[in-house]
Amino acid sequence: MVQSQSSQSLALGSVAVALSVLALKIVAWQLTGAVALYSDAMESFVNVAGALLAWTAIRIADRPADKSHPFGHHKAENLSAIAEGSLIVLAAVLILQEAWGALLSPNLERLGVVGLAVNSLAMVINLVWARVLITAGARRRSPALSANGRHLMTDVWTSVGVLAGLCLVLLTGWALLDPLMAVLVAVNILREGWKVIFSSAGDLMDSAAHASDREVIETSVRDSCHGALQVHDLRTRRAGKVLFIEFHLVVDAGMTVGEAHGICDTIEAAIAAHLSEARTTIHVEPDDMLEQSGLAPEAGTGRDHG
């Protein structure tokens, strides 16, 4: 519960940060009239919507399982990430529309150092918060926090490119660079939006555990299944920050139910020690169900048939 409350606090903090950054970027845009800064502000507008979506999704995902959702509400985070990715794509389309008008009649008579300084402050705030979200999202295995953090990092690189381009405009007087920079920003945003949508859609279709997690699972099983003969048909699927794991555990046909249950408890505890959000289901079978391939204890009575 402490971790879920912390995730909700981070998501709520993202809303406050996104609103502050959006306000700064709107001021910068109004001071300069630069369409590139308009594009930067539009991305921050999406950040506000994305932060609200992430906060709502995390609250829903933390709800306990019920009769209608016996496996929990974890995929709410994946839905949130897909919605945010869609908003990113929409923002890119709006930026391209604005850039087209500026390409036809470029005008940057109001461009100055003050507006660029305000936008730079917004960029620094985004950079600090993005690192916080990416780190927390990885630690908590939260798609909503991770998607929000990755989007903020895209916003940071967008701001870097925009500021560099506008500084070049100040030095050269080439106003056409402003809408061209906005077009580059839009293309970059489209790329990030596609990545966010594609990654989260995979989890909605029950994608398997990442290779690193699969290795952790197999090592944990091998090190803790002493007394069993083999583990086979290991399958995994991701849902939000939760990883569902299931496999068949082959034991000696003469083993008591209590002894087999004890082995299962040991395996589940070993996996949970490395993957706290894992949900493990084990099907116990007698020794005549041994398969040609599978996992066996690292140094026990079984034999690794793989």
PDB file of C-alpha atoms in Angstrom:
ATOM      1  CA  MET A   1       0.000   0.000   0.000  1.00  0.00           C
ATOM      2  CA  VAL A   2       2.893   2.390   0.759  1.00  0.00           C
ATOM      3  CA  GLN A   3       4.328   1.826  -2.729  1.00  0.00           C
ATOM      4  CA  SER A   4       0.944   2.390  -4.402  1.00  0.00           C
ATOM      5  CA  GLN A   5       0.448   5.595  -2.437  1.00  0.00           C
ATOM      6  CA  SER A   6       3.908   6.719  -3.532  1.00  0.00           C
ATOM      7  CA  SER A   7       3.061   5.991  -7.190  1.00  0.00           C
ATOM      8  CA  GLN A   8      -0.142   8.000  -6.872  1.00  0.00           C
ATOM      9  CA  SER A   9       1.792  10.874  -5.286  1.00  0.00           C
ATOM     10  CA  LEU A  10       4.297  10.851  -8.163  1.00  0.00           C
ATOM     11  CA  ALA A  11       1.472  10.849 -10.700  1.00  0.00           C
ATOM     12  CA  LEU A  12      -0.226  13.759  -8.910  1.00  0.00           C
ATOM     13  CA  GLY A  13       3.117  15.562  -8.763  1.00  0.00           C
ATOM     14  CA  SER A  14       3.372  15.137 -12.532  1.00  0.00           C
ATOM     15  CA  VAL A  15       0.121  17.064 -12.949  1.00  0.00           C
ATOM     16  CA  ALA A  16       1.490  19.994 -10.928  1.00  0.00           C
ATOM     17  CA  VAL A  17       4.818  19.961 -12.802  1.00  0.00           C
ATOM     18  CA  ALA A  18       3.099  19.730 -16.206  1.00  0.00           C
ATOM     19  CA  LEU A  19       0.818  22.682 -15.413  1.00  0.00           C
ATOM     20  CA  SER A  20       3.777  24.790 -14.266  1.00  0.00           C
ATOM     21  CA  VAL A  21       5.832  23.964 -17.363  1.00  0.00           C
ATOM     22  CA  LEU A  22       2.861  24.601 -19.659  1.00  0.00           C
ATOM     23  CA  ALA A  23       2.343  28.052 -18.113  1.00  0.00           C
ATOM     24  CA  LEU A  24       6.026  28.935 -18.621  1.00  0.00           C
ATOM     25  CA  LYS A  25       6.001  27.776 -22.249  1.00  0.00           C
ATOM     26  CA  ILE A  26       2.835  29.706 -23.056  1.00  0.00           C
ATOM     27  CA  VAL A  27       4.518  32.835 -21.644  1.00  0.00           C
ATOM     28  CA  ALA A  28       7.600  32.141 -23.792  1.00  0.00           C
ATOM     29  CA  TRP A  29       5.442  31.675 -26.890  1.00  0.00           C
ATOM     30  CA  GLN A  30       3.497  34.880 -26.249  1.00  0.00           C
ATOM     31  CA  LEU A  31       6.715  36.832 -25.720  1.00  0.00           C
ATOM     32  CA  THR A  32       8.290  35.649 -28.977  1.00  0.00           C
ATOM     33  CA  GLY A  33       5.488  34.587 -31.325  1.00  0.00           C
ATOM     34  CA  ALA A  34       7.715  31.685 -32.432  1.00  0.00           C
ATOM     35  CA  VAL A  35       5.819  28.715 -33.884  1.00  0.00           C
ATOM     36  CA  ALA A  36       8.589  26.420 -32.630  1.00  0.00           C
ATOM     37  CA  LEU A  37       7.792  27.545 -29.069  1.00  0.00           C
ATOM     38  CA  TYR A  38       4.101  27.024 -29.845  1.00  0.00           C
ATOM     39  CA  SER A  39       4.974  23.417 -30.747  1.00  0.00           C
ATOM     40  CA  ASP A  40       6.873  23.062 -27.475  1.00  0.00           C
ATOM     41  CA  ALA A  41       3.863  24.423 -25.570  1.00  0.00           C
ATOM     42  CA  MET A  42       1.514  22.033 -27.376  1.00  0.00           C
ATOM     43  CA  GLU A  43       3.597  19.082 -26.257  1.00  0.00           C
ATOM     44  CA  SER A  44       3.406  20.355 -22.687  1.00  0.00           C
ATOM     45  CA  PHE A  45      -0.383  20.573 -23.030  1.00  0.00           C
ATOM     46  CA  VAL A  46      -0.319  16.853 -23.872  1.00  0.00           C
ATOM     47  CA  ASN A  47       1.901  16.347 -20.811  1.00  0.00           C
ATOM     48  CA  VAL A  48      -0.844  17.799 -18.613  1.00  0.00           C
ATOM     49  CA  ALA A  49      -3.448  15.457 -20.114  1.00  0.00           C
ATOM     50  CA  GLY A  50      -1.017  12.530 -19.890  1.00  0.00           C
ATOM     51  CA  ALA A  51      -0.255  13.246 -16.233  1.00  0.00           C
ATOM     52  CA  LEU A  52      -3.967  13.310 -15.413  1.00  0.00           C
ATOM     53  CA  LEU A  53      -4.470  10.035 -17.283  1.00  0.00           C
ATOM     54  CA  ALA A  54      -1.544   8.410 -15.463  1.00  0.00           C
ATOM     55  CA  TRP A  55      -2.810   9.540 -12.055  1.00  0.00           C
ATOM     56  CA  THR A  56      -6.310   8.197 -12.796  1.00  0.00           C
ATOM     57  CA  ALA A  57      -4.962   4.921 -14.200  1.00  0.00           C
ATOM     58  CA  ILE A  58      -2.707   4.252 -11.207  1.00  0.00           C
ATOM     59  CA  ARG A  59      -5.624   4.817  -8.829  1.00  0.00           C
ATOM     60  CA  ILE A  60      -7.731   2.324 -10.809  1.00  0.00           C
ATOM     61  CA  ALA A  61      -4.884  -0.203 -11.157  1.00  0.00           C
ATOM     62  CA  ASP A  62      -4.348  -0.213  -7.381  1.00  0.00           C
ATOM     63  CA  ARG A  63      -7.913  -1.343  -6.718  1.00  0.00           C
ATOM     64  CA  PRO A  64      -8.160  -4.910  -5.375  1.00  0.00           C
ATOM     65  CA  ALA A  65      -9.538  -7.711  -7.526  1.00  0.00           C
ATOM     66  CA  ASP A  66     -13.325  -8.143  -7.492  1.00  0.00           C
ATOM     67  CA  LYS A  67     -15.963 -10.422  -9.019  1.00  0.00           C
ATOM     68  CA  SER A  68     -15.943  -8.531 -12.311  1.00  0.00           C
ATOM     69  CA  HIS A  69     -12.138  -8.333 -12.463  1.00  0.00           C
ATOM     70  CA  PRO A  70     -10.782 -11.416 -10.630  1.00  0.00           C
ATOM     71  CA  PHE A  71      -7.235 -10.775 -11.920  1.00  0.00           C
ATOM     72  CA  GLY A  72      -7.254  -7.131 -10.826  1.00  0.00           C
ATOM     73  CA  HIS A  73      -7.372  -3.806 -12.689  1.00  0.00           C
ATOM     74  CA  HIS A  74      -3.689  -3.609 -13.638  1.00  0.00           C
ATOM     75  CA  LYS A  75      -4.223  -3.052 -17.376  1.00  0.00           C
ATOM     76  CA  ALA A  76      -5.715   0.363 -16.644  1.00  0.00           C
ATOM     77  CA  GLU A  77      -2.113   1.615 -16.790  1.00  0.00           C
ATOM     78  CA  ASN A  78      -1.658   0.192 -20.293  1.00  0.00           C
ATOM     79  CA  LEU A  79      -4.880   1.848 -21.458  1.00  0.00           C
ATOM     80  CA  SER A  80      -3.638   5.136 -19.985  1.00  0.00           C
ATOM     81  CA  ALA A  81      -0.333   4.856 -21.841  1.00  0.00           C
ATOM     82  CA  ILE A  82      -2.134   4.165 -25.150  1.00  0.00           C
ATOM     83  CA  ALA A  83      -4.386   7.176 -24.591  1.00  0.00           C
ATOM     84  CA  GLU A  84      -1.347   9.345 -23.903  1.00  0.00           C
ATOM     85  CA  GLY A  85       0.362   8.062 -27.042  1.00  0.00           C
ATOM     86  CA  SER A  86      -2.741   8.985 -29.054  1.00  0.00           C
ATOM     87  CA  LEU A  87      -2.680  12.504 -27.584  1.00  0.00           C
ATOM     88  CA  ILE A  88       0.985  12.807 -28.566  1.00  0.00           C
ATOM     89  CA  VAL A  89       0.082  11.984 -32.169  1.00  0.00           C
ATOM     90  CA  LEU A  90      -2.752  14.551 -32.096  1.00  0.00           C
ATOM     91  CA  ALA A  91      -0.362  17.209 -30.790  1.00  0.00           C
ATOM     92  CA  ALA A  92       2.028  16.476 -33.664  1.00  0.00           C
ATOM     93  CA  VAL A  93      -0.771  16.994 -36.202  1.00  0.00           C
ATOM     94  CA  LEU A  94      -1.704  20.365 -34.645  1.00  0.00           C
ATOM     95  CA  ILE A  95       1.945  21.456 -34.666  1.00  0.00           C
ATOM     96  CA  LEU A  96       2.290  20.572 -38.360  1.00  0.00           C
ATOM     97  CA  GLN A  97      -0.822  22.611 -39.091  1.00  0.00           C
ATOM     98  CA  GLU A  98       0.617  25.671 -37.317  1.00  0.00           C
ATOM     99  CA  ALA A  99       4.037  25.186 -38.915  1.00  0.00           C
ATOM    100  CA  TRP A 100       2.507  25.167 -42.390  1.00  0.00           C
ATOM    101  CA  GLY A 101       1.054  28.646 -41.843  1.00  0.00           C
ATOM    102  CA  ALA A 102       4.403  29.923 -40.572  1.00  0.00           C
ATOM    103  CA  LEU A 103       6.227  28.449 -43.566  1.00  0.00           C
ATOM    104  CA  LEU A 104       4.035  30.540 -45.857  1.00  0.00           C
ATOM    105  CA  SER A 105       4.651  33.779 -43.928  1.00  0.00           C
ATOM    106  CA  PRO A 106       7.538  33.539 -41.411  1.00  0.00           C
ATOM    107  CA  ASN A 107       7.728  36.439 -38.940  1.00  0.00           C
ATOM    108  CA  LEU A 108       9.833  36.626 -35.768  1.00  0.00           C
ATOM    109  CA  GLU A 109      10.039  40.356 -35.030  1.00  0.00           C
ATOM    110  CA  ARG A 110       9.338  39.741 -31.299  1.00  0.00           C
ATOM    111  CA  LEU A 111      11.953  36.990 -30.820  1.00  0.00           C
ATOM    112  CA  GLY A 112      14.250  37.861 -27.903  1.00  0.00           C
ATOM    113  CA  VAL A 113      16.419  36.521 -25.098  1.00  0.00           C
ATOM    114  CA  VAL A 114      13.769  36.838 -22.351  1.00  0.00           C
ATOM    115  CA  GLY A 115      11.345  34.431 -24.044  1.00  0.00           C
ATOM    116  CA  LEU A 116      14.107  31.908 -24.671  1.00  0.00           C
ATOM    117  CA  ALA A 117      15.199  32.140 -21.023  1.00  0.00           C
ATOM    118  CA  VAL A 118      11.657  31.396 -19.818  1.00  0.00           C
ATOM    119  CA  ASN A 119      11.502  28.344 -22.088  1.00  0.00           C
ATOM    120  CA  SER A 120      14.912  27.195 -20.821  1.00  0.00           C
ATOM    121  CA  LEU A 121      13.626  27.254 -17.230  1.00  0.00           C
ATOM    122  CA  ALA A 122      10.679  25.077 -18.280  1.00  0.00           C
ATOM    123  CA  MET A 123      13.103  22.655 -19.960  1.00  0.00           C
ATOM    124  CA  VAL A 124      15.201  22.237 -16.798  1.00  0.00           C
ATOM    125  CA  ILE A 125      12.105  21.526 -14.689  1.00  0.00           C
ATOM    126  CA  ASN A 126      11.002  18.888 -17.214  1.00  0.00           C
ATOM    127  CA  LEU A 127      14.448  17.251 -17.239  1.00  0.00           C
ATOM    128  CA  VAL A 128      14.577  16.838 -13.461  1.00  0.00           C
ATOM    129  CA  TRP A 129      11.040  15.455 -13.216  1.00  0.00           C
ATOM    130  CA  ALA A 130      11.467  13.141 -16.210  1.00  0.00           C
ATOM    131  CA  ARG A 131      14.437  11.443 -14.533  1.00  0.00           C
ATOM    132  CA  VAL A 132      12.392  11.022 -11.339  1.00  0.00           C
ATOM    133  CA  LEU A 133       9.506   9.370 -13.243  1.00  0.00           C
ATOM    134  CA  ILE A 134      11.681   7.093 -15.387  1.00  0.00           C
ATOM    135  CA  THR A 135      13.558   5.831 -12.324  1.00  0.00           C
ATOM    136  CA  ALA A 136      10.358   5.315 -10.311  1.00  0.00           C
ATOM    137  CA  GLY A 137       8.567   3.685 -13.255  1.00  0.00           C
ATOM    138  CA  ALA A 138      11.366   1.152 -13.732  1.00  0.00           C
ATOM    139  CA  ARG A 139      11.540   0.372 -10.024  1.00  0.00           C
ATOM    140  CA  ARG A 140       7.771  -0.042  -9.673  1.00  0.00           C
ATOM    141  CA  ARG A 141       7.314  -1.613 -13.150  1.00  0.00           C
ATOM    142  CA  SER A 142       4.628   1.000 -13.840  1.00  0.00           C
ATOM    143  CA  PRO A 143       3.763   1.526 -17.548  1.00  0.00           C
ATOM    144  CA  ALA A 144       1.904   4.751 -16.722  1.00  0.00           C
ATOM    145  CA  LEU A 145       4.840   6.369 -14.890  1.00  0.00           C
ATOM    146  CA  SER A 146       7.350   5.092 -17.454  1.00  0.00           C
ATOM    147  CA  ALA A 147       5.310   6.382 -20.412  1.00  0.00           C
ATOM    148  CA  ASN A 148       4.912   9.755 -18.727  1.00  0.00           C
ATOM    149  CA  GLY A 149       8.641   9.952 -17.991  1.00  0.00           C
ATOM    150  CA  ARG A 150       9.640   8.963 -21.546  1.00  0.00           C
ATOM    151  CA  HIS A 151       7.273  11.552 -22.958  1.00  0.00           C
ATOM    152  CA  LEU A 152       8.803  14.243 -20.727  1.00  0.00           C
ATOM    153  CA  MET A 153      12.286  13.290 -21.932  1.00  0.00           C
ATOM    154  CA  THR A 154      11.056  13.729 -25.504  1.00  0.00           C
ATOM    155  CA  ASP A 155       9.788  17.145 -24.446  1.00  0.00           C
ATOM    156  CA  VAL A 156      13.236  17.959 -23.051  1.00  0.00           C
ATOM    157  CA  TRP A 157      14.999  17.060 -26.311  1.00  0.00           C
ATOM    158  CA  THR A 158      12.335  18.982 -28.187  1.00  0.00           C
ATOM    159  CA  SER A 159      13.108  22.060 -26.095  1.00  0.00           C
ATOM    160  CA  VAL A 160      16.850  21.639 -26.674  1.00  0.00           C
ATOM    161  CA  GLY A 161      16.321  21.527 -30.438  1.00  0.00           C
ATOM    162  CA  VAL A 162      13.883  24.433 -30.423  1.00  0.00           C
ATOM    163  CA  LEU A 163      16.154  26.656 -28.339  1.00  0.00           C
ATOM    164  CA  ALA A 164      19.178  25.823 -30.489  1.00  0.00           C
ATOM    165  CA  GLY A 165      17.225  26.604 -33.648  1.00  0.00           C
ATOM    166  CA  LEU A 166      15.867  29.899 -32.330  1.00  0.00           C
ATOM    167  CA  CYS A 167      19.318  30.966 -31.149  1.00  0.00           C
ATOM    168  CA  LEU A 168      20.461  30.330 -34.709  1.00  0.00           C
ATOM    169  CA  VAL A 169      17.563  32.483 -35.963  1.00  0.00           C
ATOM    170  CA  LEU A 170      18.718  35.322 -33.685  1.00  0.00           C
ATOM    171  CA  LEU A 171      22.262  35.036 -35.040  1.00  0.00           C
ATOM    172  CA  THR A 172      21.355  34.725 -38.732  1.00  0.00           C
ATOM    173  CA  GLY A 173      17.977  36.425 -39.062  1.00  0.00           C
ATOM    174  CA  TRP A 174      16.602  33.423 -41.013  1.00  0.00           C
ATOM    175  CA  ALA A 175      12.992  33.362 -39.775  1.00  0.00           C
ATOM    176  CA  LEU A 176      12.224  30.317 -41.947  1.00  0.00           C
ATOM    177  CA  LEU A 177      14.218  28.188 -39.499  1.00  0.00           C
ATOM    178  CA  ASP A 178      11.429  28.614 -36.929  1.00  0.00           C
ATOM    179  CA  PRO A 179       8.669  26.645 -38.767  1.00  0.00           C
ATOM    180  CA  LEU A 180      11.241  24.155 -40.069  1.00  0.00           C
ATOM    181  CA  MET A 181      12.245  23.446 -36.464  1.00  0.00           C
ATOM    182  CA  ALA A 182       8.569  23.012 -35.579  1.00  0.00           C
ATOM    183  CA  VAL A 183       8.221  20.383 -38.315  1.00  0.00           C
ATOM    184  CA  LEU A 184      11.203  18.461 -36.902  1.00  0.00           C
ATOM    185  CA  VAL A 185       9.615  18.657 -33.445  1.00  0.00           C
ATOM    186  CA  ALA A 186       6.356  17.243 -34.811  1.00  0.00           C
ATOM    187  CA  VAL A 187       8.146  14.318 -36.493  1.00  0.00           C
ATOM    188  CA  ASN A 188       9.986  13.499 -33.263  1.00  0.00           C
ATOM    189  CA  ILE A 189       6.734  13.649 -31.291  1.00  0.00           C
ATOM    190  CA  LEU A 190       5.048  11.301 -33.783  1.00  0.00           C
ATOM    191  CA  ARG A 191       7.882   8.796 -33.321  1.00  0.00           C
ATOM    192  CA  GLU A 192       7.561   8.892 -29.527  1.00  0.00           C
ATOM    193  CA  GLY A 193       3.776   8.575 -29.681  1.00  0.00           C
ATOM    194  CA  TRP A 194       4.065   5.447 -31.819  1.00  0.00           C
ATOM    195  CA  LYS A 195       6.578   3.890 -29.401  1.00  0.00           C
ATOM    196  CA  VAL A 196       4.313   4.516 -26.397  1.00  0.00           C
ATOM    197  CA  ILE A 197       1.247   3.071 -28.158  1.00  0.00           C
ATOM    198  CA  PHE A 198       3.078   0.021 -29.523  1.00  0.00           C
ATOM    199  CA  SER A 199       4.709  -0.859 -26.189  1.00  0.00           C
ATOM    200  CA  SER A 200       1.485  -0.679 -24.177  1.00  0.00           C
ATOM    201  CA  ALA A 201      -0.638  -2.432 -26.827  1.00  0.00           C
ATOM    202  CA  GLY A 202       1.668  -5.448 -26.526  1.00  0.00           C
ATOM    203  CA  ASP A 203       0.837  -5.825 -22.835  1.00  0.00           C
ATOM    204  CA  LEU A 204      -2.894  -5.621 -23.570  1.00  0.00           C
ATOM    205  CA  MET A 205      -2.365  -8.673 -25.801  1.00  0.00           C
ATOM    206  CA  ASP A 206      -0.690 -10.586 -22.935  1.00  0.00           C
ATOM    207  CA  SER A 207       2.901 -10.187 -24.077  1.00  0.00           C
ATOM    208  CA  ALA A 208       5.450 -12.370 -22.283  1.00  0.00           C
ATOM    209  CA  ALA A 209       7.898 -11.248 -19.609  1.00  0.00           C
ATOM    210  CA  HIS A 210      10.970  -9.349 -20.738  1.00  0.00           C
ATOM    211  CA  ALA A 211      14.048 -11.506 -21.315  1.00  0.00           C
ATOM    212  CA  SER A 212      15.713 -10.209 -18.134  1.00  0.00           C
ATOM    213  CA  ASP A 213      12.656 -11.122 -16.039  1.00  0.00           C
ATOM    214  CA  ARG A 214      12.418 -14.533 -17.688  1.00  0.00           C
ATOM    215  CA  GLU A 215      16.017 -15.208 -16.674  1.00  0.00           C
ATOM    216  CA  VAL A 216      15.267 -14.162 -13.087  1.00  0.00           C
ATOM    217  CA  ILE A 217      12.243 -16.470 -12.989  1.00  0.00           C
ATOM    218  CA  GLU A 218      14.123 -19.492 -14.318  1.00  0.00           C
ATOM    219  CA  THR A 219      17.048 -18.943 -11.938  1.00  0.00           C
ATOM    220  CA  SER A 220      14.687 -18.538  -8.969  1.00  0.00           C
ATOM    221  CA  VAL A 221      12.863 -21.753  -9.888  1.00  0.00           C
ATOM    222  CA  ARG A 222      16.077 -23.762 -10.320  1.00  0.00           C
ATOM    223  CA  ASP A 223      17.481 -22.527  -6.998  1.00  0.00           C
ATOM    224  CA  SER A 224      14.324 -23.183  -4.980  1.00  0.00           C
ATOM    225  CA  CYS A 225      12.555 -26.269  -6.373  1.00  0.00           C
ATOM    226  CA  HIS A 226      14.622 -28.875  -4.481  1.00  0.00           C
ATOM    227  CA  GLY A 227      12.517 -31.965  -3.823  1.00  0.00           C
ATOM    228  CA  ALA A 228      10.774 -31.632  -7.182  1.00  0.00           C
ATOM    229  CA  LEU A 229      11.820 -33.408 -10.363  1.00  0.00           C
ATOM    230  CA  GLN A 230      11.067 -30.890 -13.085  1.00  0.00           C
ATOM    231  CA  VAL A 231       9.315 -27.674 -14.045  1.00  0.00           C
ATOM    232  CA  HIS A 232       7.858 -27.425 -17.558  1.00  0.00           C
ATOM    233  CA  ASP A 233       5.384 -25.366 -19.622  1.00  0.00           C
ATOM    234  CA  LEU A 234       6.558 -22.111 -18.015  1.00  0.00           C
ATOM    235  CA  ARG A 235       4.416 -19.246 -19.310  1.00  0.00           C
ATOM    236  CA  THR A 236       4.244 -15.552 -18.421  1.00  0.00           C
ATOM    237  CA  ARG A 237       2.122 -12.543 -19.295  1.00  0.00           C
ATOM    238  CA  ARG A 238       2.292  -8.873 -18.372  1.00  0.00           C
ATOM    239  CA  ALA A 239      -0.591  -6.681 -17.171  1.00  0.00           C
ATOM    240  CA  GLY A 240       0.394  -3.186 -16.100  1.00  0.00           C
ATOM    241  CA  LYS A 241       3.097  -3.486 -13.460  1.00  0.00           C
ATOM    242  CA  VAL A 242       2.069  -7.061 -12.566  1.00  0.00           C
ATOM    243  CA  LEU A 243       3.664 -10.185 -14.053  1.00  0.00           C
ATOM    244  CA  PHE A 244       1.577 -13.373 -14.091  1.00  0.00           C
ATOM    245  CA  ILE A 245       3.571 -16.638 -14.049  1.00  0.00           C
ATOM    246  CA  GLU A 246       2.339 -20.202 -14.358  1.00  0.00           C
ATOM    247  CA  PHE A 247       4.012 -23.598 -14.820  1.00  0.00           C
ATOM    248  CA  HIS A 248       3.721 -27.328 -14.096  1.00  0.00           C
ATOM    249  CA  LEU A 249       5.725 -28.799 -11.211  1.00  0.00           C
ATOM    250  CA  VAL A 250       6.531 -32.536 -11.460  1.00  0.00           C
ATOM    251  CA  VAL A 251       7.125 -34.350  -8.144  1.00  0.00           C
ATOM    252  CA  ASP A 252       7.532 -37.970  -7.004  1.00  0.00           C
ATOM    253  CA  ALA A 253       4.155 -39.733  -7.159  1.00  0.00           C
ATOM    254  CA  GLY A 254       4.588 -40.846  -3.532  1.00  0.00           C
ATOM    255  CA  MET A 255       5.052 -37.300  -2.195  1.00  0.00           C
ATOM    256  CA  THR A 256       2.319 -36.028   0.134  1.00  0.00           C
ATOM    257  CA  VAL A 257       0.163 -33.034  -0.748  1.00  0.00           C
ATOM    258  CA  GLY A 258       1.683 -31.145   2.173  1.00  0.00           C
ATOM    259  CA  GLU A 259       5.246 -31.735   0.947  1.00  0.00           C
ATOM    260  CA  ALA A 260       4.377 -30.658  -2.612  1.00  0.00           C
ATOM    261  CA  HIS A 261       2.624 -27.561  -1.280  1.00  0.00           C
ATOM    262  CA  GLY A 262       5.727 -26.695   0.737  1.00  0.00           C
ATOM    263  CA  ILE A 263       7.882 -26.771  -2.420  1.00  0.00           C
ATOM    264  CA  CYS A 264       5.376 -24.506  -4.175  1.00  0.00           C
ATOM    265  CA  ASP A 265       5.502 -22.003  -1.309  1.00  0.00           C
ATOM    266  CA  THR A 266       9.294 -21.959  -1.455  1.00  0.00           C
ATOM    267  CA  ILE A 267       9.327 -21.334  -5.218  1.00  0.00           C
ATOM    268  CA  GLU A 268       6.724 -18.558  -4.964  1.00  0.00           C
ATOM    269  CA  ALA A 269       8.703 -16.848  -2.199  1.00  0.00           C
ATOM    270  CA  ALA A 270      11.926 -17.055  -4.227  1.00  0.00           C
ATOM    271  CA  ILE A 271      10.295 -15.438  -7.266  1.00  0.00           C
ATOM    272  CA  ALA A 272       8.613 -12.760  -5.151  1.00  0.00           C
ATOM    273  CA  ALA A 273      11.955 -11.860  -3.567  1.00  0.00           C
ATOM    274  CA  HIS A 274      13.162 -10.658  -6.998  1.00  0.00           C
ATOM    275  CA  LEU A 275       9.852  -9.717  -8.648  1.00  0.00           C
ATOM    276  CA  SER A 276       7.592  -8.240  -5.990  1.00  0.00           C
ATOM    277  CA  GLU A 277       4.649  -7.765  -8.357  1.00  0.00           C
ATOM    278  CA  ALA A 278       4.703 -11.379  -9.606  1.00  0.00           C
ATOM    279  CA  ARG A 279       1.590 -13.564  -9.311  1.00  0.00           C
ATOM    280  CA  THR A 280       2.616 -17.242  -9.535  1.00  0.00           C
ATOM    281  CA  THR A 281       0.299 -20.202 -10.198  1.00  0.00           C
ATOM    282  CA  ILE A 282       1.737 -23.756  -9.991  1.00  0.00           C
ATOM    283  CA  HIS A 283       0.095 -26.984 -11.203  1.00  0.00           C
ATOM    284  CA  VAL A 284       1.518 -30.073  -9.428  1.00  0.00           C
ATOM    285  CA  GLU A 285       1.891 -33.330 -11.419  1.00  0.00           C
ATOM    286  CA  PRO A 286       3.169 -36.891 -10.649  1.00  0.00           C
ATOM    287  CA  ASP A 287       6.455 -38.215 -12.049  1.00  0.00           C
ATOM    288  CA  ASP A 288       4.842 -39.961 -15.014  1.00  0.00           C
ATOM    289  CA  MET A 289       4.243 -36.460 -16.449  1.00  0.00           C
ATOM    290  CA  LEU A 290       7.945 -35.713 -17.007  1.00  0.00           C
ATOM    291  CA  GLU A 291       8.618 -33.881 -20.282  1.00  0.00           C
ATOM    292  CA  GLN A 292      11.560 -34.134 -22.668  1.00  0.00           C
ATOM    293  CA  SER A 293      12.493 -30.523 -21.886  1.00  0.00           C
ATOM    294  CA  GLY A 294      12.140 -28.488 -18.730  1.00  0.00           C
ATOM    295  CA  LEU A 295      13.881 -27.088 -15.660  1.00  0.00           C
ATOM    296  CA  ALA A 296      15.150 -29.104 -12.699  1.00  0.00           C
ATOM    297  CA  PRO A 297      16.763 -28.158  -9.362  1.00  0.00           C
ATOM    298  CA  GLU A 298      20.259 -26.683  -9.705  1.00  0.00           C
ATOM    299  CA  ALA A 299      21.685 -29.239  -7.297  1.00  0.00           C
ATOM    300  CA  GLY A 300      18.911 -31.616  -6.321  1.00  0.00           C
ATOM    301  CA  THR A 301      17.362 -34.939  -7.108  1.00  0.00           C
ATOM    302  CA  GLY A 302      16.007 -33.889 -10.496  1.00  0.00           C
ATOM    303  CA  ARG A 303      17.752 -33.670 -13.834  1.00  0.00           C
ATOM    304  CA  ASP A 304      17.587 -30.744 -16.288  1.00  0.00           C
ATOM    305  CA  HIS A 305      16.183 -32.184 -19.517  1.00  0.00           C
ATOM    306  CA  GLY A 306      16.736 -28.915 -21.428  1.00  0.00           C
TER     307      GLY A 306
END
